Amino acid sequence: SQTVNLPANAVPTEGSLTISLTPSLVSGLGGAASYLANYPYDDSESTTSRFYGLIEALRLPRAVSGVSAGIAAGVPGTVETALQRLYGYQNSDNGWGWWPMEDNSVPYITAWVVDGLLLARSEGYTVDSHVLSNALTNLHKWALAPTQNSANDGSFNGYLNGSTFTYDMQAYAADLLARAGQPDSGLVGSLYPHRQNMLPFARAYLALAIAQADGASDPRVADLLTSIKGAAQEFDNQAHWSDGSPDWQMMEDDTTATSIILDALVRLDPSSFLTQGAARWLMARRSDGAWGGSQTWDSTQSTALALRALVDYALHAQPVAGNGSYSVQVNGKTVGSGTITSANGGQSQTVVVPVSTLAAANKVVIRQRGNGSLFYSMLLRTYAPITTSPAVSHNILVSRRYEAVGGSHGQAGSDLRVVLTLTAPQDLYYLQIADPIPAGAEPVDPSLRTTSVLSTLTSQAVIPQGTNNLGWYVGHVELLSDQAVLFADYLPAGTYQYSYQIHLTSAGSYHALPTTAHETYFPDVYGQGAGQVYAISAH
């Protein structure tokens, strides 16, 4: 049993309490697959993560994974489209940046794409051998001399001798080279003495590289695994890894670190008691996502890595799934019941209770009859009135105002300038800003010719010192029918402004949903503007 409380300002007619039940730790992955399949952006990381996670999910029988028939049928086409896109994204130095023709090659992005190409090849897809061979050469060259080959790597600080993020990235490169059939014992041997200068997830990569090059019985593998296990954080039958200073160059957070380590443990020490604890933690970490996904993780990359780890866990270490009947009661009333069998075990058994039927405090009771364990999660989604939705700042402050263009303001048929203001108390990495466009308006210039300073610059342009024009840092813009989305790989601490225009089409009073900003791979760094109502008058 568990008590669920409604927020005091919740709109009583909107929202729901969703209770999901699964018969095993690794089942009900269909929501994560849907999230990846419908993700709308096509930078190098997301393109790779999309097909990576979908391929991994399909390694399980659909009766276990819960991936829908439609998504499963579309995976081969998704993989082929992604591969062709990545071939076109490859730079002249055979590496990849974030966006085509907009970024220099970045070692980690290159490595992640190589990871995806190796996975696709191992699962029977045809991968262009020249593209992969040239990319491995690029990665190998960088790994042997990272501080000499960082002038054009696209990173913000470059790679430094003795730095954690340099060793972390070299360990990942060593693992990929070994997986590609090109193990470099010299590289591995030079990295091992620096293992304590690596974060635990990177030690996992190094252990895998050694195991592939010299065998899993190599004593260095056991030594690395011991140090990794010692860094685990355990609580309530769960285990995870979280670093106080995560490796932002490799987009590391606690989800990606735990996923990488779980995968290494399953491959190198599947009997470790930490494997089930890590799988429990990853499954509990899920939440509802956008673009048709539910029960997914924070980003496309973390979702792909979590799927890889959980699928390997299910195939090699997962205990027998439970089965039998269940019932769910809310405030003494049965709201759902059913039976879980091997035939439907891959689908989450979901009960949705409207907020309109809930009280301020609600007692939820789940009962199971049968064998094995039944795992549950609860997600309460509520809505606040737009006029009472306050600004929220977790290390990002963002706001919006509308300005007249010419002599008109707020009349249907006129244009309006949207001015976004963002304050970053600290440097931000992989920033994403989304500004919803009110109904009754549409974006101007969807070709983006006037929306980004960087669209008119070369990679050699120098950002003016002390500029407050956010456009200098925005590397890519998606101007959609309902929102403008800005992407910046790096933003130094400061206050910035960015503007674009919308055209007012229809008179009326409309909700202007808040502007949001967050670090893509560290979503706890987040800011949201205040909600407002915007009126468009007639001509």
Coordinates of C-alpha atoms in Angstrom, one line a residue:
S1 CA 0.0 0.0 0.0
Q2 CA 1.1 3.6 -0.6
T3 CA -0.4 7.0 -0.1
V4 CA -0.6 9.5 -3.0
N5 CA -1.2 13.2 -2.3
L6 CA -2.6 15.7 -4.8
P7 CA -0.9 19.1 -5.0
A8 CA -3.0 21.9 -3.6
N9 CA -3.2 23.8 -6.8
A10 CA -4.1 20.9 -9.1
V11 CA -6.8 21.5 -11.6
P12 CA -9.5 19.0 -10.5
T13 CA -10.7 18.1 -13.9
E14 CA -7.3 17.4 -15.6
G15 CA -4.6 14.8 -15.1
S16 CA -4.4 11.2 -13.9
L17 CA -2.7 8.7 -11.7
T18 CA -1.2 5.9 -13.7
I19 CA -0.3 2.6 -12.0
S20 CA 1.8 0.2 -14.1
L21 CA 2.5 -3.4 -13.2
T22 CA 5.1 -5.7 -14.7
P23 CA 5.8 -9.4 -14.0
S24 CA 9.6 -9.0 -14.1
L25 CA 12.2 -6.3 -13.8
V26 CA 12.8 -6.1 -17.6
S27 CA 9.4 -6.0 -19.2
G28 CA 7.2 -3.2 -20.5
L29 CA 9.9 -1.5 -22.6
G30 CA 7.5 -0.6 -25.3
G31 CA 7.1 3.0 -24.1
A32 CA 10.9 3.6 -24.3
A33 CA 10.9 2.2 -27.8
S34 CA 8.0 4.5 -28.8
Y35 CA 9.8 7.5 -27.4
L36 CA 12.9 6.7 -29.5
A37 CA 10.8 5.9 -32.7
N38 CA 9.0 9.2 -32.5
Y39 CA 11.8 11.5 -31.3
P40 CA 11.7 14.5 -33.7
Y41 CA 15.3 15.7 -33.9
D42 CA 18.0 14.3 -36.1
D43 CA 21.4 15.4 -34.7
S44 CA 24.1 12.8 -34.8
E45 CA 23.6 11.7 -31.2
S46 CA 19.8 11.3 -31.4
T47 CA 20.0 9.6 -34.8
T48 CA 22.3 7.0 -33.4
S49 CA 20.5 6.6 -30.1
R50 CA 17.2 6.1 -31.9
F51 CA 18.2 3.1 -33.9
Y52 CA 20.6 1.8 -31.2
G53 CA 17.8 1.6 -28.6
L54 CA 15.3 0.1 -31.1
I55 CA 17.8 -2.6 -32.1
E56 CA 18.5 -3.5 -28.5
A57 CA 14.8 -3.6 -27.6
L58 CA 14.1 -6.1 -30.5
R59 CA 16.7 -8.5 -29.1
L60 CA 14.1 -9.6 -26.6
P61 CA 10.9 -11.4 -27.8
R62 CA 8.1 -8.9 -28.1
A63 CA 6.1 -10.9 -25.6
V64 CA 8.7 -9.9 -23.0
S65 CA 9.8 -6.4 -24.2
G66 CA 6.3 -5.2 -25.0
V67 CA 7.4 -3.4 -28.2
S68 CA 4.4 -2.8 -30.4
A69 CA 4.1 -4.7 -33.7
G70 CA 4.0 -1.4 -35.6
I71 CA 7.2 -0.1 -34.1
A72 CA 8.9 -3.5 -34.5
A73 CA 8.0 -3.6 -38.2
G74 CA 9.4 -0.2 -38.8
V75 CA 12.8 -0.8 -37.2
P76 CA 14.6 -2.0 -40.4
G77 CA 13.5 1.1 -42.2
T78 CA 14.5 3.3 -39.3
V79 CA 18.0 1.8 -39.2
E80 CA 18.5 2.2 -42.9
T81 CA 17.4 5.8 -42.9
A82 CA 19.6 6.5 -39.9
L83 CA 22.7 4.9 -41.5
Q84 CA 22.2 6.9 -44.7
R85 CA 21.8 10.1 -42.7
L86 CA 24.9 9.4 -40.7
Y87 CA 26.9 8.7 -43.8
G88 CA 25.9 12.2 -45.0
Y89 CA 26.8 13.7 -41.7
Q90 CA 30.4 12.4 -41.6
N91 CA 33.0 15.2 -41.8
S92 CA 36.0 15.3 -44.1
D93 CA 38.2 14.1 -41.2
N94 CA 35.9 11.0 -40.9
G95 CA 34.5 12.0 -37.6
W96 CA 31.1 13.4 -36.6
G97 CA 29.9 16.6 -34.9
W98 CA 26.4 17.3 -33.5
W99 CA 24.9 18.7 -36.7
P100 CA 25.8 18.3 -40.3
M101 CA 27.9 21.1 -41.8
E102 CA 27.6 23.1 -38.6
D103 CA 30.1 21.4 -36.2
N104 CA 33.6 20.2 -36.2
S105 CA 34.1 16.5 -35.3
V106 CA 33.8 15.7 -31.6
P107 CA 35.6 12.6 -30.2
Y108 CA 32.6 11.5 -28.1
I109 CA 30.0 12.0 -30.8
T110 CA 32.3 10.1 -33.2
A111 CA 32.7 7.3 -30.7
W112 CA 28.9 7.1 -30.1
V113 CA 28.2 6.9 -33.9
V114 CA 30.9 4.2 -34.2
D115 CA 29.2 2.3 -31.3
G116 CA 25.9 2.4 -33.2
L117 CA 27.5 1.3 -36.5
L118 CA 29.2 -1.7 -34.7
L119 CA 25.9 -2.7 -33.1
A120 CA 24.0 -2.5 -36.4
R121 CA 26.7 -4.6 -38.1
S122 CA 26.6 -7.2 -35.4
E123 CA 22.8 -7.5 -35.7
G124 CA 23.0 -8.2 -39.4
Y125 CA 22.5 -4.8 -41.0
T126 CA 24.7 -3.8 -43.9
V127 CA 27.1 -1.0 -42.8
D128 CA 29.3 0.8 -45.2
S129 CA 32.7 -0.7 -44.5
H130 CA 34.6 2.4 -45.7
V131 CA 32.6 4.8 -43.4
L132 CA 33.2 2.5 -40.4
S133 CA 36.9 1.8 -41.2
N134 CA 37.7 5.5 -41.7
A135 CA 35.8 6.4 -38.5
L136 CA 37.8 3.8 -36.5
T137 CA 41.0 5.3 -37.9
N138 CA 39.9 8.7 -36.7
L139 CA 39.0 7.4 -33.3
H140 CA 42.2 5.4 -32.9
K141 CA 44.4 8.3 -33.9
W142 CA 42.7 10.5 -31.3
A143 CA 43.0 7.9 -28.6
L144 CA 46.7 7.5 -29.1
A145 CA 47.4 11.3 -28.7
P146 CA 44.3 13.0 -27.5
T147 CA 45.9 16.3 -26.5
Q148 CA 47.7 16.6 -29.8
N149 CA 44.5 15.9 -31.8
S150 CA 42.1 18.2 -30.0
A151 CA 42.5 21.4 -31.9
N152 CA 39.5 20.8 -34.0
D153 CA 37.6 18.4 -31.8
G154 CA 34.7 20.8 -31.2
S155 CA 35.0 20.4 -27.4
F156 CA 34.8 23.4 -25.2
N157 CA 38.1 23.0 -23.2
G158 CA 39.9 20.5 -25.4
Y159 CA 41.4 17.4 -23.9
L160 CA 44.1 17.8 -21.2
N161 CA 46.9 15.5 -20.0
G162 CA 45.9 13.7 -16.8
S163 CA 42.2 14.9 -16.9
T164 CA 39.5 12.5 -15.9
F165 CA 37.5 13.2 -19.1
T166 CA 40.5 12.4 -21.3
Y167 CA 41.1 9.0 -19.7
D168 CA 37.4 8.3 -19.7
M169 CA 37.1 8.9 -23.4
Q170 CA 40.3 6.9 -24.2
A171 CA 38.8 3.9 -22.3
Y172 CA 35.6 4.1 -24.3
A173 CA 37.7 4.3 -27.5
A174 CA 39.7 1.2 -26.4
D175 CA 36.5 -0.7 -25.9
L176 CA 35.2 0.2 -29.3
L177 CA 38.4 -0.7 -31.1
A178 CA 38.4 -4.1 -29.3
R179 CA 34.7 -4.7 -30.3
A180 CA 35.6 -3.8 -33.9
G181 CA 38.3 -6.5 -33.9
Q182 CA 41.1 -4.0 -33.7
P183 CA 42.2 -4.3 -30.0
D184 CA 45.2 -2.2 -29.0
S185 CA 47.0 -3.8 -26.1
G186 CA 49.4 -0.9 -26.0
L187 CA 46.7 1.6 -25.5
V188 CA 45.0 -0.5 -22.9
G189 CA 48.3 -1.0 -21.1
S190 CA 49.0 2.7 -21.0
L191 CA 45.5 3.4 -19.6
Y192 CA 45.4 0.8 -16.8
P193 CA 47.9 2.6 -14.5
H194 CA 45.6 5.6 -14.6
R195 CA 42.4 3.7 -13.7
Q196 CA 42.0 5.6 -10.4
N197 CA 41.8 8.8 -12.5
M198 CA 38.8 7.4 -14.4
L199 CA 35.2 7.5 -13.3
P200 CA 33.7 4.1 -12.5
F201 CA 31.8 3.9 -15.8
A202 CA 35.0 4.4 -17.7
R203 CA 36.7 1.7 -15.7
A204 CA 33.9 -0.6 -16.9
Y205 CA 34.8 0.3 -20.5
L206 CA 38.4 -0.4 -19.8
A207 CA 37.6 -3.8 -18.2
L208 CA 35.6 -4.7 -21.3
A209 CA 38.5 -3.7 -23.5
I210 CA 41.0 -5.8 -21.6
A211 CA 38.6 -8.8 -21.5
Q212 CA 38.2 -8.6 -25.3
A213 CA 41.9 -8.1 -26.0
D214 CA 43.5 -10.4 -23.4
G215 CA 40.6 -12.5 -21.9
A216 CA 38.2 -12.1 -19.0
S217 CA 40.6 -14.0 -16.7
D218 CA 43.1 -11.2 -16.9
P219 CA 43.7 -10.1 -13.3
R220 CA 43.3 -6.5 -14.3
V221 CA 39.6 -7.2 -15.1
A222 CA 39.0 -8.4 -11.6
D223 CA 40.8 -5.5 -10.1
L224 CA 38.7 -3.0 -12.1
L225 CA 35.5 -4.7 -11.2
T226 CA 36.3 -4.6 -7.5
S227 CA 36.9 -0.9 -7.6
I228 CA 33.6 -0.4 -9.6
K229 CA 31.6 -2.4 -7.1
G230 CA 33.1 -0.5 -4.2
A231 CA 31.8 2.8 -5.7
A232 CA 28.2 1.5 -5.9
Q233 CA 25.5 3.3 -3.9
E234 CA 23.0 0.8 -2.5
F235 CA 19.7 1.4 -0.9
D236 CA 16.4 -0.5 -0.6
N237 CA 17.5 -3.4 -2.8
Q238 CA 18.7 -1.0 -5.5
A239 CA 22.1 0.0 -6.6
H240 CA 23.4 2.8 -8.8
W241 CA 26.5 4.9 -9.6
S242 CA 26.5 8.7 -9.3
D243 CA 29.5 10.9 -9.6
G244 CA 29.7 14.3 -7.9
S245 CA 31.5 15.7 -10.9
P246 CA 30.1 13.8 -13.9
D247 CA 31.9 13.7 -17.2
W248 CA 29.9 16.2 -19.2
Q249 CA 32.1 15.7 -22.3
M250 CA 30.5 12.1 -22.5
M251 CA 27.1 13.3 -21.4
E252 CA 27.4 11.2 -18.2
D253 CA 24.7 11.2 -15.6
D254 CA 23.7 8.6 -13.0
T255 CA 21.4 6.8 -15.5
T256 CA 24.1 6.4 -18.2
A257 CA 26.8 5.5 -15.7
T258 CA 24.6 2.8 -14.1
S259 CA 23.6 1.5 -17.5
I260 CA 27.2 1.2 -18.7
I261 CA 28.4 -0.5 -15.5
L262 CA 25.4 -2.9 -15.3
D263 CA 26.1 -4.0 -18.9
A264 CA 29.8 -4.6 -18.0
L265 CA 28.8 -6.6 -14.9
V266 CA 26.4 -8.8 -16.8
R267 CA 29.1 -9.5 -19.4
L268 CA 32.0 -10.0 -17.0
D269 CA 30.4 -11.0 -13.6
P270 CA 26.7 -11.9 -14.2
S271 CA 26.4 -13.6 -10.7
S272 CA 27.2 -10.3 -8.9
F273 CA 24.4 -9.4 -6.5
L274 CA 24.7 -5.8 -7.9
T275 CA 23.2 -6.7 -11.2
Q276 CA 19.6 -7.1 -9.9
G277 CA 19.9 -4.0 -7.8
A278 CA 21.1 -1.9 -10.7
A279 CA 18.3 -3.3 -12.9
R280 CA 15.8 -2.4 -10.2
W281 CA 17.2 1.1 -10.0
L282 CA 17.1 1.7 -13.8
M283 CA 13.5 0.5 -14.1
A284 CA 12.4 2.7 -11.1
R285 CA 14.2 5.6 -12.7
R286 CA 11.8 5.8 -15.7
S287 CA 9.2 8.4 -16.1
D288 CA 6.7 9.5 -18.7
G289 CA 8.4 11.1 -21.7
A290 CA 7.3 13.2 -24.7
W291 CA 6.6 12.1 -28.3
G292 CA 4.5 9.1 -27.5
G293 CA 6.8 7.5 -25.0
S294 CA 6.0 6.4 -21.5
Q295 CA 8.2 4.8 -18.9
T296 CA 11.4 6.0 -20.5
W297 CA 14.6 7.8 -19.4
D298 CA 15.8 11.4 -19.5
S299 CA 17.3 11.5 -23.0
T300 CA 17.7 9.5 -26.2
Q301 CA 21.2 8.5 -25.2
S302 CA 20.4 7.4 -21.7
T303 CA 17.4 5.5 -23.0
A304 CA 19.5 3.7 -25.6
L305 CA 22.2 2.8 -23.0
A306 CA 19.5 1.7 -20.4
L307 CA 17.9 -0.6 -23.0
R308 CA 21.2 -2.1 -23.9
A309 CA 22.0 -2.9 -20.2
L310 CA 18.5 -4.2 -19.3
V311 CA 18.2 -6.4 -22.4
D312 CA 21.6 -7.9 -21.6
Y313 CA 20.5 -8.4 -18.0
A314 CA 17.3 -10.1 -19.2
L315 CA 19.1 -12.4 -21.5
H316 CA 21.9 -13.4 -19.1
A317 CA 21.0 -12.8 -15.5
Q318 CA 17.3 -12.1 -14.9
P319 CA 15.4 -14.5 -12.6
V320 CA 12.1 -16.1 -13.6
A321 CA 9.3 -13.7 -14.1
G322 CA 6.2 -13.8 -11.9
N323 CA 2.7 -14.7 -13.1
G324 CA -0.8 -14.8 -11.6
S325 CA -3.7 -12.4 -10.8
Y326 CA -3.6 -8.9 -9.4
S327 CA -6.0 -6.2 -8.3
V328 CA -5.5 -2.5 -7.6
Q329 CA -7.6 -0.5 -5.2
V330 CA -7.8 3.2 -4.7
N331 CA -9.5 4.5 -1.5
G332 CA -11.1 1.1 -1.0
K333 CA -12.5 0.8 -4.6
T334 CA -11.2 -1.7 -7.1
V335 CA -10.0 0.2 -10.1
G336 CA -8.2 -2.6 -12.0
S337 CA -7.6 -6.3 -12.0
G338 CA -6.4 -9.0 -14.3
T339 CA -4.0 -11.9 -14.9
I340 CA -0.4 -11.8 -16.0
T341 CA 0.8 -14.8 -18.0
S342 CA 3.7 -15.6 -20.3
A343 CA 1.7 -14.5 -23.2
N344 CA 1.0 -11.0 -22.0
G345 CA 4.0 -10.5 -19.7
G346 CA 5.8 -8.1 -22.0
Q347 CA 3.0 -5.5 -21.7
S348 CA 2.8 -3.3 -18.7
Q349 CA -0.6 -3.8 -17.1
T350 CA -1.7 -0.2 -16.7
V351 CA -4.5 1.3 -14.6
V352 CA -5.3 5.0 -15.2
V353 CA -7.4 6.8 -12.5
P354 CA -8.6 10.3 -13.4
V355 CA -7.7 13.1 -11.0
S356 CA -11.3 14.1 -10.9
T357 CA -12.0 10.9 -8.9
L358 CA -9.2 11.3 -6.4
A359 CA -9.2 13.0 -3.0
A360 CA -6.5 15.2 -1.5
A361 CA -4.9 12.0 0.0
N362 CA -5.4 8.6 -1.6
K363 CA -4.5 5.1 -0.4
V364 CA -3.4 2.8 -3.2
V365 CA -3.4 -1.0 -2.4
I366 CA -1.9 -3.5 -4.9
R367 CA -2.5 -7.3 -4.3
Q368 CA -0.9 -10.2 -6.1
R369 CA -1.8 -13.9 -6.1
G370 CA 0.6 -16.2 -7.9
N371 CA 4.3 -17.0 -8.3
G372 CA 7.3 -14.7 -8.5
S373 CA 7.4 -11.0 -8.0
L374 CA 5.2 -8.2 -9.3
F375 CA 6.8 -4.8 -9.9
Y376 CA 4.9 -1.6 -9.9
S377 CA 5.4 2.1 -10.6
M378 CA 3.1 5.1 -10.1
L379 CA 3.0 8.4 -11.9
L380 CA 0.8 11.2 -10.8
R381 CA 0.3 13.9 -13.6
T382 CA -1.5 17.1 -12.6
Y383 CA -1.9 20.5 -14.2
A384 CA -1.9 23.9 -12.6
P385 CA -3.9 26.9 -14.0
I386 CA -1.8 28.8 -16.5
T387 CA -2.4 32.1 -14.7
T388 CA -1.0 30.6 -11.5
S389 CA 2.0 28.7 -13.0
P390 CA 5.0 30.5 -11.5
A391 CA 8.5 30.7 -12.9
V392 CA 10.8 27.9 -11.8
S393 CA 14.6 28.1 -11.6
H394 CA 17.0 25.2 -11.0
N395 CA 20.3 26.9 -12.0
I396 CA 18.6 28.4 -15.2
L397 CA 16.4 31.5 -15.2
V398 CA 14.3 32.0 -18.4
S399 CA 11.6 34.5 -19.3
R400 CA 9.8 35.8 -22.4
R401 CA 8.2 39.0 -23.6
Y402 CA 6.4 40.1 -26.7
E403 CA 7.3 43.3 -28.6
A404 CA 5.5 45.2 -31.4
V405 CA 6.9 45.1 -34.9
G406 CA 6.3 48.4 -36.6
G407 CA 3.3 50.3 -35.3
S408 CA 1.0 47.3 -34.6
H409 CA 0.7 45.2 -31.5
G410 CA -1.6 42.3 -30.8
Q411 CA -3.8 42.6 -33.9
A412 CA -4.6 39.7 -36.1
G413 CA -2.6 40.0 -39.3
S414 CA 0.4 41.7 -37.7
D415 CA 3.8 40.4 -36.6
L416 CA 5.1 40.2 -33.1
R417 CA 8.7 39.9 -31.9
V418 CA 9.3 37.2 -29.2
V419 CA 12.2 38.1 -27.0
L420 CA 13.7 35.4 -24.8
T421 CA 15.9 36.2 -21.8
L422 CA 18.1 33.5 -20.2
T423 CA 20.4 33.8 -17.2
A424 CA 22.9 31.1 -16.5
P425 CA 24.5 31.4 -13.0
Q426 CA 27.1 28.7 -14.2
D427 CA 28.3 27.4 -17.5
L428 CA 25.8 25.2 -19.2
Y429 CA 26.3 22.2 -21.5
Y430 CA 24.0 20.7 -24.2
L431 CA 21.4 23.3 -23.6
Q432 CA 17.9 23.0 -25.1
I433 CA 15.4 25.9 -25.0
A434 CA 11.8 25.4 -26.1
D435 CA 9.4 28.3 -26.5
P436 CA 5.8 27.3 -27.3
I437 CA 4.0 29.5 -29.8
P438 CA 0.5 30.5 -28.7
A439 CA -2.4 29.1 -30.7
G440 CA -3.7 31.8 -33.0
A441 CA -0.1 32.5 -34.2
E442 CA 2.4 30.9 -36.5
P443 CA 6.2 31.2 -36.9
V444 CA 7.7 33.6 -39.4
D445 CA 10.6 32.4 -41.7
P446 CA 10.4 28.6 -41.1
S447 CA 13.6 28.4 -43.3
L448 CA 15.5 29.8 -40.3
R449 CA 17.4 32.3 -42.4
T450 CA 17.0 35.0 -39.7
T451 CA 16.9 33.0 -36.5
S452 CA 20.5 32.1 -35.8
V453 CA 23.6 34.2 -36.0
L454 CA 25.6 30.9 -36.4
S455 CA 23.7 30.1 -39.6
T456 CA 25.6 32.9 -41.4
L457 CA 29.0 32.1 -39.8
T458 CA 31.9 29.7 -40.5
S459 CA 33.4 27.5 -37.9
Q460 CA 36.3 29.9 -37.7
A461 CA 34.2 32.8 -36.5
V462 CA 35.2 34.2 -33.1
I463 CA 32.4 34.9 -30.6
P464 CA 32.6 38.6 -29.5
Q465 CA 33.8 38.8 -25.9
G466 CA 31.1 39.6 -23.4
T467 CA 28.2 39.3 -26.0
N468 CA 24.7 38.9 -24.6
N469 CA 23.4 37.7 -28.0
L470 CA 22.4 34.1 -27.4
G471 CA 22.4 33.6 -31.2
W472 CA 26.2 33.4 -31.2
Y473 CA 26.0 30.2 -29.1
V474 CA 22.9 28.6 -30.7
G475 CA 24.2 26.0 -33.1
H476 CA 20.9 24.7 -34.4
V477 CA 17.3 25.9 -34.5
E478 CA 14.0 23.9 -35.0
L479 CA 11.3 26.4 -35.8
L480 CA 8.1 24.3 -35.7
S481 CA 4.5 25.2 -36.1
D482 CA 3.9 25.1 -32.4
Q483 CA 7.3 26.0 -30.9
A484 CA 10.8 27.3 -31.4
V485 CA 13.5 24.9 -30.1
L486 CA 17.1 26.1 -29.8
F487 CA 20.2 24.0 -29.2
A488 CA 23.5 25.2 -27.8
D489 CA 26.4 22.8 -27.0
Y490 CA 27.9 25.3 -24.6
L491 CA 26.9 28.5 -22.9
P492 CA 29.1 30.4 -20.5
A493 CA 27.6 31.9 -17.4
G494 CA 25.9 35.2 -18.0
T495 CA 22.6 36.7 -19.2
Y496 CA 21.5 36.4 -22.9
Q497 CA 18.7 37.4 -25.2
Y498 CA 17.4 35.8 -28.3
S499 CA 14.5 37.0 -30.6
Y500 CA 12.4 35.7 -33.4
Q501 CA 9.1 36.7 -35.0
I502 CA 5.6 35.2 -35.1
H503 CA 2.6 36.2 -37.2
L504 CA -0.8 36.7 -35.5
T505 CA -3.5 34.9 -37.5
S506 CA -6.6 34.6 -35.4
A507 CA -8.3 36.9 -32.9
G508 CA -9.0 35.4 -29.4
S509 CA -7.6 34.8 -26.0
Y510 CA -4.9 32.1 -25.8
H511 CA -2.8 30.4 -23.3
A512 CA 0.9 31.1 -23.9
L513 CA 2.6 28.1 -22.3
P514 CA 5.9 28.7 -20.4
T515 CA 9.3 28.8 -22.1
T516 CA 11.5 26.0 -20.8
A517 CA 15.3 25.5 -20.8
H518 CA 17.3 22.5 -19.6
E519 CA 20.5 20.7 -20.1
T520 CA 19.6 17.7 -22.4
Y521 CA 21.8 15.2 -20.5
F522 CA 21.4 16.7 -17.1
P523 CA 17.7 17.5 -16.9
D524 CA 17.8 18.5 -13.2
V525 CA 19.4 21.7 -14.4
Y526 CA 16.1 23.3 -15.5
G527 CA 14.3 26.6 -15.8
Q528 CA 10.7 27.5 -16.7
G529 CA 9.1 30.9 -17.3
A530 CA 5.8 31.9 -16.0
G531 CA 2.6 31.0 -17.8
Q532 CA 0.4 33.8 -19.2
V533 CA -2.7 34.4 -21.3
Y534 CA -2.2 36.4 -24.5
A535 CA -5.0 38.2 -26.3
I536 CA -5.1 38.8 -30.1
S537 CA -7.5 41.5 -31.2
A538 CA -9.4 41.7 -34.5
H539 CA -8.1 43.9 -37.4

